[in-house]
Coordinates of C-alpha atoms in Angstrom, one line a residue:
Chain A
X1 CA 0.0 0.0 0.0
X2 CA 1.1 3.9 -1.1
X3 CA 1.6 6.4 1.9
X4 CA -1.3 8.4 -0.6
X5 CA -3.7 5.1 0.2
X6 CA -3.0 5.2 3.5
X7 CA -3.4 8.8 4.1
X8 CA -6.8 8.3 2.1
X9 CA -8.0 5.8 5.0
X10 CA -6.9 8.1 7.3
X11 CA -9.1 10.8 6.1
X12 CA -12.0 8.4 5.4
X13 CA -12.2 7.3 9.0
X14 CA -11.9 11.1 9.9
X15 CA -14.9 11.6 8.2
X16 CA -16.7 8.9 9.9
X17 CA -15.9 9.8 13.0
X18 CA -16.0 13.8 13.0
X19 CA -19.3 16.0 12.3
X20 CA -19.2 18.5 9.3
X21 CA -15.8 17.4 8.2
X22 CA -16.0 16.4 4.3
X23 CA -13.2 13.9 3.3
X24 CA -12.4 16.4 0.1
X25 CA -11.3 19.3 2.8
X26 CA -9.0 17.3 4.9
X27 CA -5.5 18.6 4.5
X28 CA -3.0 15.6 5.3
X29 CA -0.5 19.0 6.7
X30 CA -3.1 19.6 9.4
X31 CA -3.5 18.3 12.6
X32 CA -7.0 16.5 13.4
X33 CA -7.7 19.2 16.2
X34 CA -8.0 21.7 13.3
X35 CA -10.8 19.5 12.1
X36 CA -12.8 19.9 15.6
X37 CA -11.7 16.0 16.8
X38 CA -10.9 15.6 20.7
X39 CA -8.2 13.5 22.2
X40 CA -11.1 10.9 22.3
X41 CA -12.2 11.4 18.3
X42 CA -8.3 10.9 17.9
X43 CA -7.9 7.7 19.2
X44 CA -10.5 6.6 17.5
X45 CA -9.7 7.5 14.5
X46 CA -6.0 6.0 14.8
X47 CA -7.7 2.9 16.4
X48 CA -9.6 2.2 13.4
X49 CA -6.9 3.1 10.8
X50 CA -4.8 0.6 12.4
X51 CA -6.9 -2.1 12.3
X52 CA -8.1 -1.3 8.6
X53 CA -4.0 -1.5 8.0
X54 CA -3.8 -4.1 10.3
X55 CA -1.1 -2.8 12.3
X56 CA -0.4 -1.8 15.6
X57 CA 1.9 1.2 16.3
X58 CA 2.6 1.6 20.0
X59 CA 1.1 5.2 21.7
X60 CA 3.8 6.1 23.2
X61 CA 5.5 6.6 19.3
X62 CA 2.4 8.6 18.7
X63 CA 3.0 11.0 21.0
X64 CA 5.1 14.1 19.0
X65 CA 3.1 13.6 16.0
X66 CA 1.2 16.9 14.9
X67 CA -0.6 16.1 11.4
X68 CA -1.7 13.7 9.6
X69 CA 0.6 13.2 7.1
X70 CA 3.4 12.5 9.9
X71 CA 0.7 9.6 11.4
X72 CA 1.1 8.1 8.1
X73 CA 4.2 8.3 7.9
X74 CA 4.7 6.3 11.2
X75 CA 2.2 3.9 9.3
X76 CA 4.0 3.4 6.6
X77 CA 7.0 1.9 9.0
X78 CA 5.0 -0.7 10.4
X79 CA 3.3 -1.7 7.2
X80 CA 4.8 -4.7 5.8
X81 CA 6.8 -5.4 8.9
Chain B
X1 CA 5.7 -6.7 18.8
X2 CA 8.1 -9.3 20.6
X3 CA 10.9 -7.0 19.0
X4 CA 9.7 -3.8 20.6
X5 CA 7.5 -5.0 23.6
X6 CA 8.5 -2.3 26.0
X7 CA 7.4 0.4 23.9
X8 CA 3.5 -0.7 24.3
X9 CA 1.3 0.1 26.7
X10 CA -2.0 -0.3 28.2
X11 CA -3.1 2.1 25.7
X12 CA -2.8 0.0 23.2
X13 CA -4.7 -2.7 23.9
X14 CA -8.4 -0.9 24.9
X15 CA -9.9 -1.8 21.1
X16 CA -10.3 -5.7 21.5
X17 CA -9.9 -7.5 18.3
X18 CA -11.0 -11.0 19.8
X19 CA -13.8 -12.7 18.6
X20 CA -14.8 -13.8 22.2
X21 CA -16.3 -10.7 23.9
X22 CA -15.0 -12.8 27.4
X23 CA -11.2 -12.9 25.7
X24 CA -8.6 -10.4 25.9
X25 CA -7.1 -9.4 22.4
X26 CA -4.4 -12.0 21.8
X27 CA -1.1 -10.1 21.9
X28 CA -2.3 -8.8 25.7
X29 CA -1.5 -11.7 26.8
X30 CA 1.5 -11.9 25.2
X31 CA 2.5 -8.8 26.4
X32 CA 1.4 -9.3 29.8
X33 CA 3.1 -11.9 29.5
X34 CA 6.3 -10.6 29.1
X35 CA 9.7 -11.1 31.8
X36 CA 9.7 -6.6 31.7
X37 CA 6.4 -6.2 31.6
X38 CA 5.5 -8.4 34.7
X39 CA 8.6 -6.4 36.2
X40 CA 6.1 -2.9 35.4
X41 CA 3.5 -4.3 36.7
X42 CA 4.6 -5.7 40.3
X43 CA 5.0 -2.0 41.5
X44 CA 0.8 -2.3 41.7
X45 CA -1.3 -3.8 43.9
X46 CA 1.3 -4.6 46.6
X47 CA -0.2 -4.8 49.4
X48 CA 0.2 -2.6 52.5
X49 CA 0.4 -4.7 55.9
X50 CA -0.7 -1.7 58.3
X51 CA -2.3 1.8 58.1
X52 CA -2.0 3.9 54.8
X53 CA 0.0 6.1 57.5
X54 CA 3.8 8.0 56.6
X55 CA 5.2 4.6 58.3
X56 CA 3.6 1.7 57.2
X57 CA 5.0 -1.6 55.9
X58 CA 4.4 -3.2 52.8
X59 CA 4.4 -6.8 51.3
X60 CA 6.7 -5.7 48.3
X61 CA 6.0 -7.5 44.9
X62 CA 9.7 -7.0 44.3
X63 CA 11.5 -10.0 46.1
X64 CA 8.1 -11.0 49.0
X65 CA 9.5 -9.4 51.5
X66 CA 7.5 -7.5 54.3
X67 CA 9.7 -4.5 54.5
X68 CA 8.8 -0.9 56.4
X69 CA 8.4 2.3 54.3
X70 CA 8.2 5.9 54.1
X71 CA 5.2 6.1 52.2
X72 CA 4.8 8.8 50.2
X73 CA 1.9 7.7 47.7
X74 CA -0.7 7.5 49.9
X75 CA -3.2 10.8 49.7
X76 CA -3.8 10.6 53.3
X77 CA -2.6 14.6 53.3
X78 CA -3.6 15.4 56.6
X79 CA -3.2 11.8 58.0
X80 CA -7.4 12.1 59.2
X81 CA -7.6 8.3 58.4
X82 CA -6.0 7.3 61.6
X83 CA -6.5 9.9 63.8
X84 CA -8.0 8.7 67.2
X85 CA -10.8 10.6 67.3
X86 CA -12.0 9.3 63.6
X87 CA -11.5 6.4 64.8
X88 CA -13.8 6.6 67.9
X89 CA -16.4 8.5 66.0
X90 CA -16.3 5.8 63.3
X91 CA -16.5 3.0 65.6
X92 CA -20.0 5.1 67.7
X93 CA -21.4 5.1 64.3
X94 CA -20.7 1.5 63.6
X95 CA -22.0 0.6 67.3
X96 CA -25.3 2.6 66.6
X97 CA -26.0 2.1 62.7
X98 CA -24.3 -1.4 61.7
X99 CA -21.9 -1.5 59.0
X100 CA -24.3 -0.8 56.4
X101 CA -26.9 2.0 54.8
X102 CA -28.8 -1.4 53.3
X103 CA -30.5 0.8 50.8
X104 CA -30.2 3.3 48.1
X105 CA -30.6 7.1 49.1
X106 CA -34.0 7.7 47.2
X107 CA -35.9 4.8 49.2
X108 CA -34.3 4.0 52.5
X109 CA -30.7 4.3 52.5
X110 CA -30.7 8.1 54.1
X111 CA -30.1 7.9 57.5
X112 CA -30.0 10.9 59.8
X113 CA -26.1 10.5 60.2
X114 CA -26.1 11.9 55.9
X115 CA -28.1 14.3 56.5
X116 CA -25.8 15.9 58.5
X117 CA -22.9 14.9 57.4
X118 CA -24.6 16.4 53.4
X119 CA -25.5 19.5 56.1
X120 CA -21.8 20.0 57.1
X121 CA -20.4 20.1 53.9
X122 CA -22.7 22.5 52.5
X123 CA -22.4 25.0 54.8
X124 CA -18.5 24.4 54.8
X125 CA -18.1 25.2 50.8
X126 CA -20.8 28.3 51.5
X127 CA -23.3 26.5 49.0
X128 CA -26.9 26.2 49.2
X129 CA -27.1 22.0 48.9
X130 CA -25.1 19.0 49.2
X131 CA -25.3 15.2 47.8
X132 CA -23.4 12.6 49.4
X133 CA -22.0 9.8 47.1
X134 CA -20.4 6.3 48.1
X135 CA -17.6 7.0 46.0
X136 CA -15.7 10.0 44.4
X137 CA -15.4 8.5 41.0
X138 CA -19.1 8.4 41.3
X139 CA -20.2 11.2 42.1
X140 CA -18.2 13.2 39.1
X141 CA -19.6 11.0 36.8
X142 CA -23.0 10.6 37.8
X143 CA -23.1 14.4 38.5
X144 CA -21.6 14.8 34.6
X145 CA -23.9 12.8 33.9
X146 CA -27.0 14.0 35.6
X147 CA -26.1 18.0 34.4
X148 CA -25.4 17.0 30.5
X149 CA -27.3 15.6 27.6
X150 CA -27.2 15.1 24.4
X151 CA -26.6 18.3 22.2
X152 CA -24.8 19.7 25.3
X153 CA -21.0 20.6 25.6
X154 CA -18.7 20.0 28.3
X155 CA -15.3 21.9 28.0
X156 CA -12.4 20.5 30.0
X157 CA -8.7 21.1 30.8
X158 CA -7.1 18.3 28.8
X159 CA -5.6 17.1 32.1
X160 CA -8.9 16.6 33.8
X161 CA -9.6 13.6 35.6
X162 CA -11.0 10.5 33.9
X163 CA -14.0 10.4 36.0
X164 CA -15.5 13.3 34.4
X165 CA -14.5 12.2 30.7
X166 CA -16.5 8.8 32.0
X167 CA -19.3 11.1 33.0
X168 CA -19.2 13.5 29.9
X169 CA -19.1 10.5 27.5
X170 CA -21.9 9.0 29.4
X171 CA -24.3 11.9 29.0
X172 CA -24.0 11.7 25.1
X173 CA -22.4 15.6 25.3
X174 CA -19.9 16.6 23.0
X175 CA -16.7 16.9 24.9
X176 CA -14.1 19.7 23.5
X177 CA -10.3 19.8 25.6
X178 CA -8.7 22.9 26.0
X179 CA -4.7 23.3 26.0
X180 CA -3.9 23.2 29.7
X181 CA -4.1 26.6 31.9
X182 CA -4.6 27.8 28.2
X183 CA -7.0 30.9 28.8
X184 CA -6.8 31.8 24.6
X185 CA -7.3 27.7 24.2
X186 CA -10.2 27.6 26.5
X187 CA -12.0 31.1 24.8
X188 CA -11.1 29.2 21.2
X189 CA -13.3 26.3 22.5
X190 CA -16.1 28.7 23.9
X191 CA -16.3 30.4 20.6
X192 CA -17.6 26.8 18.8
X193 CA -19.9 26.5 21.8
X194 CA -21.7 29.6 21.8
X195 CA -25.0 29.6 22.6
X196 CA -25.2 26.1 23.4
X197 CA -25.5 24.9 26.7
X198 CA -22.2 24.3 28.0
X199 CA -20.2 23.5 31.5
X200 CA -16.6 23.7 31.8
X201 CA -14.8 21.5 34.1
X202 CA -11.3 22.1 35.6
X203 CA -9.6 20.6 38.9
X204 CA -8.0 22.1 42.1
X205 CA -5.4 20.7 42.3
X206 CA -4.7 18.8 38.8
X207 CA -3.7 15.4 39.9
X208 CA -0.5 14.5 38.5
X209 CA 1.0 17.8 38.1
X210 CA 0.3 19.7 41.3
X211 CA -0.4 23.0 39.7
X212 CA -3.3 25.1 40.1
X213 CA -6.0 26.3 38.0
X214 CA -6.3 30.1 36.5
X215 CA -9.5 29.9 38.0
X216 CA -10.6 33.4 38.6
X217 CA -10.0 34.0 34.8
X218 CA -11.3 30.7 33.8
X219 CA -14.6 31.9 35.4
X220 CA -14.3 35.8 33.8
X221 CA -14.9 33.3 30.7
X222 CA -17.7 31.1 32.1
X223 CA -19.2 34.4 32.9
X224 CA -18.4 36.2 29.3
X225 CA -19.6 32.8 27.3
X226 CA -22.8 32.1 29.6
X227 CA -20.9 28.4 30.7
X228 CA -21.5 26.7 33.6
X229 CA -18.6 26.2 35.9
X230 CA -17.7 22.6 37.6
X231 CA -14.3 22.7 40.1
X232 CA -13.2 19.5 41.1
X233 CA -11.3 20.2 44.5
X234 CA -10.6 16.6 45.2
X235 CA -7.1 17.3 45.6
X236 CA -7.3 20.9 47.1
X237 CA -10.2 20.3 49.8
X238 CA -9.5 20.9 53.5
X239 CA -6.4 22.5 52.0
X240 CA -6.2 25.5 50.3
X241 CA -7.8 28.3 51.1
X242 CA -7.4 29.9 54.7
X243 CA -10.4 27.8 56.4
X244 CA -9.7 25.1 53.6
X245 CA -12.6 25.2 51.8
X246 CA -10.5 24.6 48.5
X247 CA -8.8 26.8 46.0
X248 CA -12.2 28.8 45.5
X249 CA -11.4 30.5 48.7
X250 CA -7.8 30.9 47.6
X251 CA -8.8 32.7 44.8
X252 CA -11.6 34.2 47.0
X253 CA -13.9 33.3 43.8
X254 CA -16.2 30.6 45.4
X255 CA -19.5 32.7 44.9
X256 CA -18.8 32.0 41.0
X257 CA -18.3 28.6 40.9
X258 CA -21.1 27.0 39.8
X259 CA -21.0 23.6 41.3
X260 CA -17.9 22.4 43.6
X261 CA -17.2 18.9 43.8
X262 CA -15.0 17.1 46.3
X263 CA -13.3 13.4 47.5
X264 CA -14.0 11.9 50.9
X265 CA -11.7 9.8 50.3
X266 CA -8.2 11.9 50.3
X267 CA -8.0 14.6 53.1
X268 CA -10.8 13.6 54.6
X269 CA -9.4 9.8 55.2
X270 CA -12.5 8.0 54.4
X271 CA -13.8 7.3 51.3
X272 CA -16.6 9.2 49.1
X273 CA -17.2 12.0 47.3
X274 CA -20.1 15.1 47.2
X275 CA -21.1 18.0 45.0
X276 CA -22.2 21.0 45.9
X277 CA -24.6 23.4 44.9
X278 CA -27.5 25.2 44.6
X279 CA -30.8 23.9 45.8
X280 CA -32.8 23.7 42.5
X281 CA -29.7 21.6 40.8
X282 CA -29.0 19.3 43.6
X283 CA -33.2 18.4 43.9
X284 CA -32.8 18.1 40.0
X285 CA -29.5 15.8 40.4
X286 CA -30.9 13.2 42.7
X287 CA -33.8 12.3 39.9
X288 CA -30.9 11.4 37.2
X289 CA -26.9 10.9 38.8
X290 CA -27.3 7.1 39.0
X291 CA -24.5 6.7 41.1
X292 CA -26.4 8.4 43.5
X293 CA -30.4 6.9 43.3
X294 CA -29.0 3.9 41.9
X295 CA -26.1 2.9 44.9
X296 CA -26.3 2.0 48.1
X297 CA -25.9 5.2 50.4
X298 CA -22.2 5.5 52.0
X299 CA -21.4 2.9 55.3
X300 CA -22.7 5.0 58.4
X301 CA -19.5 4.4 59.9
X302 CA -17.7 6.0 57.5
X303 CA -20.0 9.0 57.8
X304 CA -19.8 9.1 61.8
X305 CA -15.5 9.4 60.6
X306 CA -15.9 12.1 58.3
X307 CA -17.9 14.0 60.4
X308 CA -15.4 14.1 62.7
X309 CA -12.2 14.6 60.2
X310 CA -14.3 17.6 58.8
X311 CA -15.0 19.3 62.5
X312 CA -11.2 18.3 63.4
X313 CA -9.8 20.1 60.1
X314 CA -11.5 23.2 60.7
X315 CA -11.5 23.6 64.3
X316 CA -8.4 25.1 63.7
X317 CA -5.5 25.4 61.0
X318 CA -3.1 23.1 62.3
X319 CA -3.2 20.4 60.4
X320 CA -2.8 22.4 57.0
X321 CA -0.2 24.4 58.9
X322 CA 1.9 21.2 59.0
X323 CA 1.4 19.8 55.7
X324 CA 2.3 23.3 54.1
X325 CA 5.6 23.3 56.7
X326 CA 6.3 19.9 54.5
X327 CA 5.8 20.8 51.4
X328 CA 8.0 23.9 51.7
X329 CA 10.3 21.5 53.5
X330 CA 10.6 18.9 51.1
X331 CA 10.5 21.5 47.9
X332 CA 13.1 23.1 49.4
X333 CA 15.4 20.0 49.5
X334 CA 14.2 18.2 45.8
X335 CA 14.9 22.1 44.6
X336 CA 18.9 21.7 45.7
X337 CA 19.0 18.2 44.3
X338 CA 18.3 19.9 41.0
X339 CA 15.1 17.7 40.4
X340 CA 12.4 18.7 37.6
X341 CA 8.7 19.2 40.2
X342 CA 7.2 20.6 37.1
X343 CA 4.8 23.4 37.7
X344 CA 3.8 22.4 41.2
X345 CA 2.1 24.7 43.5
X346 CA 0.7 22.3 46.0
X347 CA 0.9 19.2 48.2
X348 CA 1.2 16.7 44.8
X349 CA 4.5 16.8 43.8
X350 CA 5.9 15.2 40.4
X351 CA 9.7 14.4 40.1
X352 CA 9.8 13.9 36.3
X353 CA 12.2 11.5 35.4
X354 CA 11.3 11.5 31.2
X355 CA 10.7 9.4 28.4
X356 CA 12.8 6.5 29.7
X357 CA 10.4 3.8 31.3
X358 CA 13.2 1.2 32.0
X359 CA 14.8 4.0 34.1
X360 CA 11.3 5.1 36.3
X361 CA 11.2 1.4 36.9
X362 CA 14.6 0.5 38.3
X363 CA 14.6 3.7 40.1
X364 CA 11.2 2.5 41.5
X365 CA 12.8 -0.5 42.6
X366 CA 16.2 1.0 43.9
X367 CA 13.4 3.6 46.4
X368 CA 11.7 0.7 47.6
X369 CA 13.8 -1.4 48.4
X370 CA 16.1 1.4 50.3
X371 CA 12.7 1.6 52.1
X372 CA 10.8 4.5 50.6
X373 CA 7.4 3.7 48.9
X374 CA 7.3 6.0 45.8
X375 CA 5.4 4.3 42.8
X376 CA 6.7 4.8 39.3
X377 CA 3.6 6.9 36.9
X378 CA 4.1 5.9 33.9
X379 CA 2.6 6.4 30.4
X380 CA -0.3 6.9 29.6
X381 CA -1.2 8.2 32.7
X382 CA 1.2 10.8 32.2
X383 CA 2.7 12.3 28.2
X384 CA 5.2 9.1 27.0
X385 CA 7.7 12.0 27.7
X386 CA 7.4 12.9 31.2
X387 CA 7.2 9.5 32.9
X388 CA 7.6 10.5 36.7
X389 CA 7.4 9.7 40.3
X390 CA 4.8 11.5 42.4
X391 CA 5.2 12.2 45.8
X392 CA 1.9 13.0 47.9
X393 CA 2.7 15.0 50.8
X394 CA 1.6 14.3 54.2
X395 CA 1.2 16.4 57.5
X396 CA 2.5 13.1 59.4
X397 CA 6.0 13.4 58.2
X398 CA 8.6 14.0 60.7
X399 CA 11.7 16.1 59.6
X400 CA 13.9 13.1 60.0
X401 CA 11.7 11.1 57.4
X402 CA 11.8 13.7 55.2
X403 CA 15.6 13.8 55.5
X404 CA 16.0 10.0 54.9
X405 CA 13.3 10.4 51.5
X406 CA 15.8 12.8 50.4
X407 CA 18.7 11.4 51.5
X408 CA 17.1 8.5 49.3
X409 CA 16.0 10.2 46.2
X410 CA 19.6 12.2 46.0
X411 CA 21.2 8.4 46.0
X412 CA 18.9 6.6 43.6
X413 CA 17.6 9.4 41.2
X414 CA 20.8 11.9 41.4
X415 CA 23.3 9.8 42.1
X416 CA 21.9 6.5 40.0
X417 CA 22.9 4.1 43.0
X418 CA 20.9 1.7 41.4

């Protein structure tokens, strides 16, 4: 899988999960707090990306990462390994 | 994950893949599993042999050895848990009441012994109402709970207690976290509220950090935005304030604060919480905070004890006058070692060791073992970065057990006698 397909799960489960957030608007440079999502919507939404990629990326490694284009990023390590 | 088992944590394993409801997701129990892991996890649940007092002695997980300690993680602040005349007003109660209420509130659980006790705590925090519950974690959600529905918002300090997340995702509100202490964060968050109905909930005393709340400006904003204000003193009740009614009175804001919420269970030595308010919203909150109308009322014995701890804590300012002599103390003598206490202002006080969890834990294990009971707070109780210890001061310390903790920390944590 591309980092683009992964970041297009990403912002699919955003969408599911956050009200009045359209998947077209999501910018992969911004953070999911600039969509409105909590620290509760955000573990969701990286809960259920990971098991769509079937991965699991400890928390603690999430912790400095500001957008979602850095969260694929750390996706993109674990995919495959 | 066998190749990088340390870096998980409990975090990671709350969505349950299994496809047995009644069975763990598989890797837990691999991870659980694990030599390091089960190393982590033996600093919990060992089991204290005597009193939650300063001096008490433990069973320790580490090698099964009963070994006395300085303990420093109980929250018994103002040591009312074993203080003899607690003790004798608990066991009156228990001689004239039994052990339990043997009913919820609403039908027959009240006794006249919460009436007063509900009474007493009123007309300490200066509020119209009180309602007892049998637990602290209880009574913030069930109050949350109770206040908020559906369409609602709650806005909370991102480092608010878990109980009232519990409560706030149990009433079906939308919950939005502000930056901590962030007065442009918290105005940011009222601006998407506006107009809805809204509470905003910060702590005392926040929990692991020790720092304070900008609570008369946090208020200016309840009052600008039209929010309702919830302050969870748990940590700062009996405490702060010159008759320690709470941080309210040290900010000399408590006519603002819309409901106060407090722990029976910390300064007061027993175990509990309450909320208070005004009249109309407590009558309101005893229709719909389960905890309360749904749960046994709290053990008249432990009511007969707090009435007690609460008339010997405000009788006069001694016991605060000790504990604040010990946290100056102790402050004084972490401050030379050169360790990081954060942002402290109060009685909780974090010694942040950082992101290395290996390190909290053999340091954890070094403390104990040298005979001081300090438990390792790891992540993610705490940011992955700022793994700590987190001393809870007491007004039992002596000056010479404060001298041996430090004498203790300086060895292990400065020093790295391991």
């Amino acid at each position: 899988m591309t980092k683009t397909e992964v970041i297009e799960v990403i912002k699919r489960i955003i969408e599911e999960n956050l009200d009045d957030v359209s998947i077209d608007d999501i910018d992969p440079q911004k953070s999911m707090k600039d969509y409105g999502a909590n620290s509760l919507d955000m573990i969701e939404v990286v809960s259920c990306s990971m098991r769509e990629l079937n991965i699991k990326v400890p928390r603690a490694e999430l912790a400095e990462i500001h957008n979602i284009d850095s969260l694929a990023d750390k996706f993109m390590e674990y995919m495959g390994s | 994950m066998s190749d990088n088992i340390l870096n998980f944590s409990l975090a990671d394993f709350f969505f349950n893949d299994s496809p047995s409801v009644l069975n763990p997701p598989s890797d837990f129990e691999e991870w659980m599993g694990h030599p390091a892991v089960q190393r982590g996890f033996s600093f919990y649940e060992q089991e204290l042999l005597e009193a939650p007092r300063v001096s008490t002695r433990i069973r320790s997980n580490l090698d099964g050895k009963e070994r006395r300690i300085i303990n420093l993680t109980s929250y018994n602040y103002l040591g009312l848990s074993t203080h003899p005349e607690v003790i004798q007003a608990a066991k009156d109660a228990l001689d004239k009441y039994g052990l339990g209420s043997s009913g919820a509130p609403l039908l027959s659980g009240t006794l006249d012994i919460h009436v007063e006790l509900a009474q007493k705590l009123a007309e300490f925090k200066k509020k119209e109402d009180c309602l007892l519950f049998s637990s602290g974690l209880g009574a913030n959600v069930g109050t949350i709970q109770g206040l908020l529905r559906k369409g609602d918002y709650m806005v909370v300090d991102e480092k608010i207690h878990k109980s009232i997340i519990d409560g706030g995702t149990l009433s079906g509100a939308k919950m939005l976290f502000f930056d901590h202490n962030s007065m442009d964060s918290l105005q940011m968050m009222l601006e998407k509220t506006k107009g809805k109905r809204t509470l905003v909930a910060v702590e005392g005393v926040y929990s692991m950090d020790g720092d304070l709340p900008r609570l008369p400006e946090i208020l200016d904003l309840c009052d600008e935005y039209g929010a309702g204000s919830y302050v969870d003193e748990a940590h700062s009740t009996l405490m702060f304030g010159a008759n320690g009614r709470g941080v309210a009175e040290h900010f000399g804001v408590e006519d603002r604060v819309g409901i106060s919420f407090g722990t029976l269970s910390k300064s007061f030595g027993g175990v509990g919480g309450f909320v208070c308010g005004s009249k109309p919203i407590i009558r309101y909150l005893k229709g719909y905070a389960s905890p309360w109308n749904f749960s046994c009322a709290p053990s008249p014995a432990v009511s007969g004890g707090l009435l007690k701890a609460l008339e010997i804590a405000t009788r006069d300012s001694s016991l605060r006058d000790k504990l604040w002599k010990n946290v100056t103390y102790l402050k004084n003598g972490l401050n030379r070692l050169g360790l990081d206490m954060g942002e402290s202002e109060s009685q909780v006080i974090p010694i942040i060791i950082g992101a290395d969890g290996a390190k909290l834990m053999r340091f954890a294990a070094a403390m104990q073992t040298r005979g001081l009971f300090l438990q390792p707070v790891d992540f993610p109780a705490v940011p992955a970065h700022a793994r700590r210890f987190r001393i809870s001061v007491s007004s039992q310390l002596t000056q010479a057990e404060m001298d041996e903790t430090l004498n203790i920390i300086e060895d292990v944590i400065v020093k790295g006698k391991e």
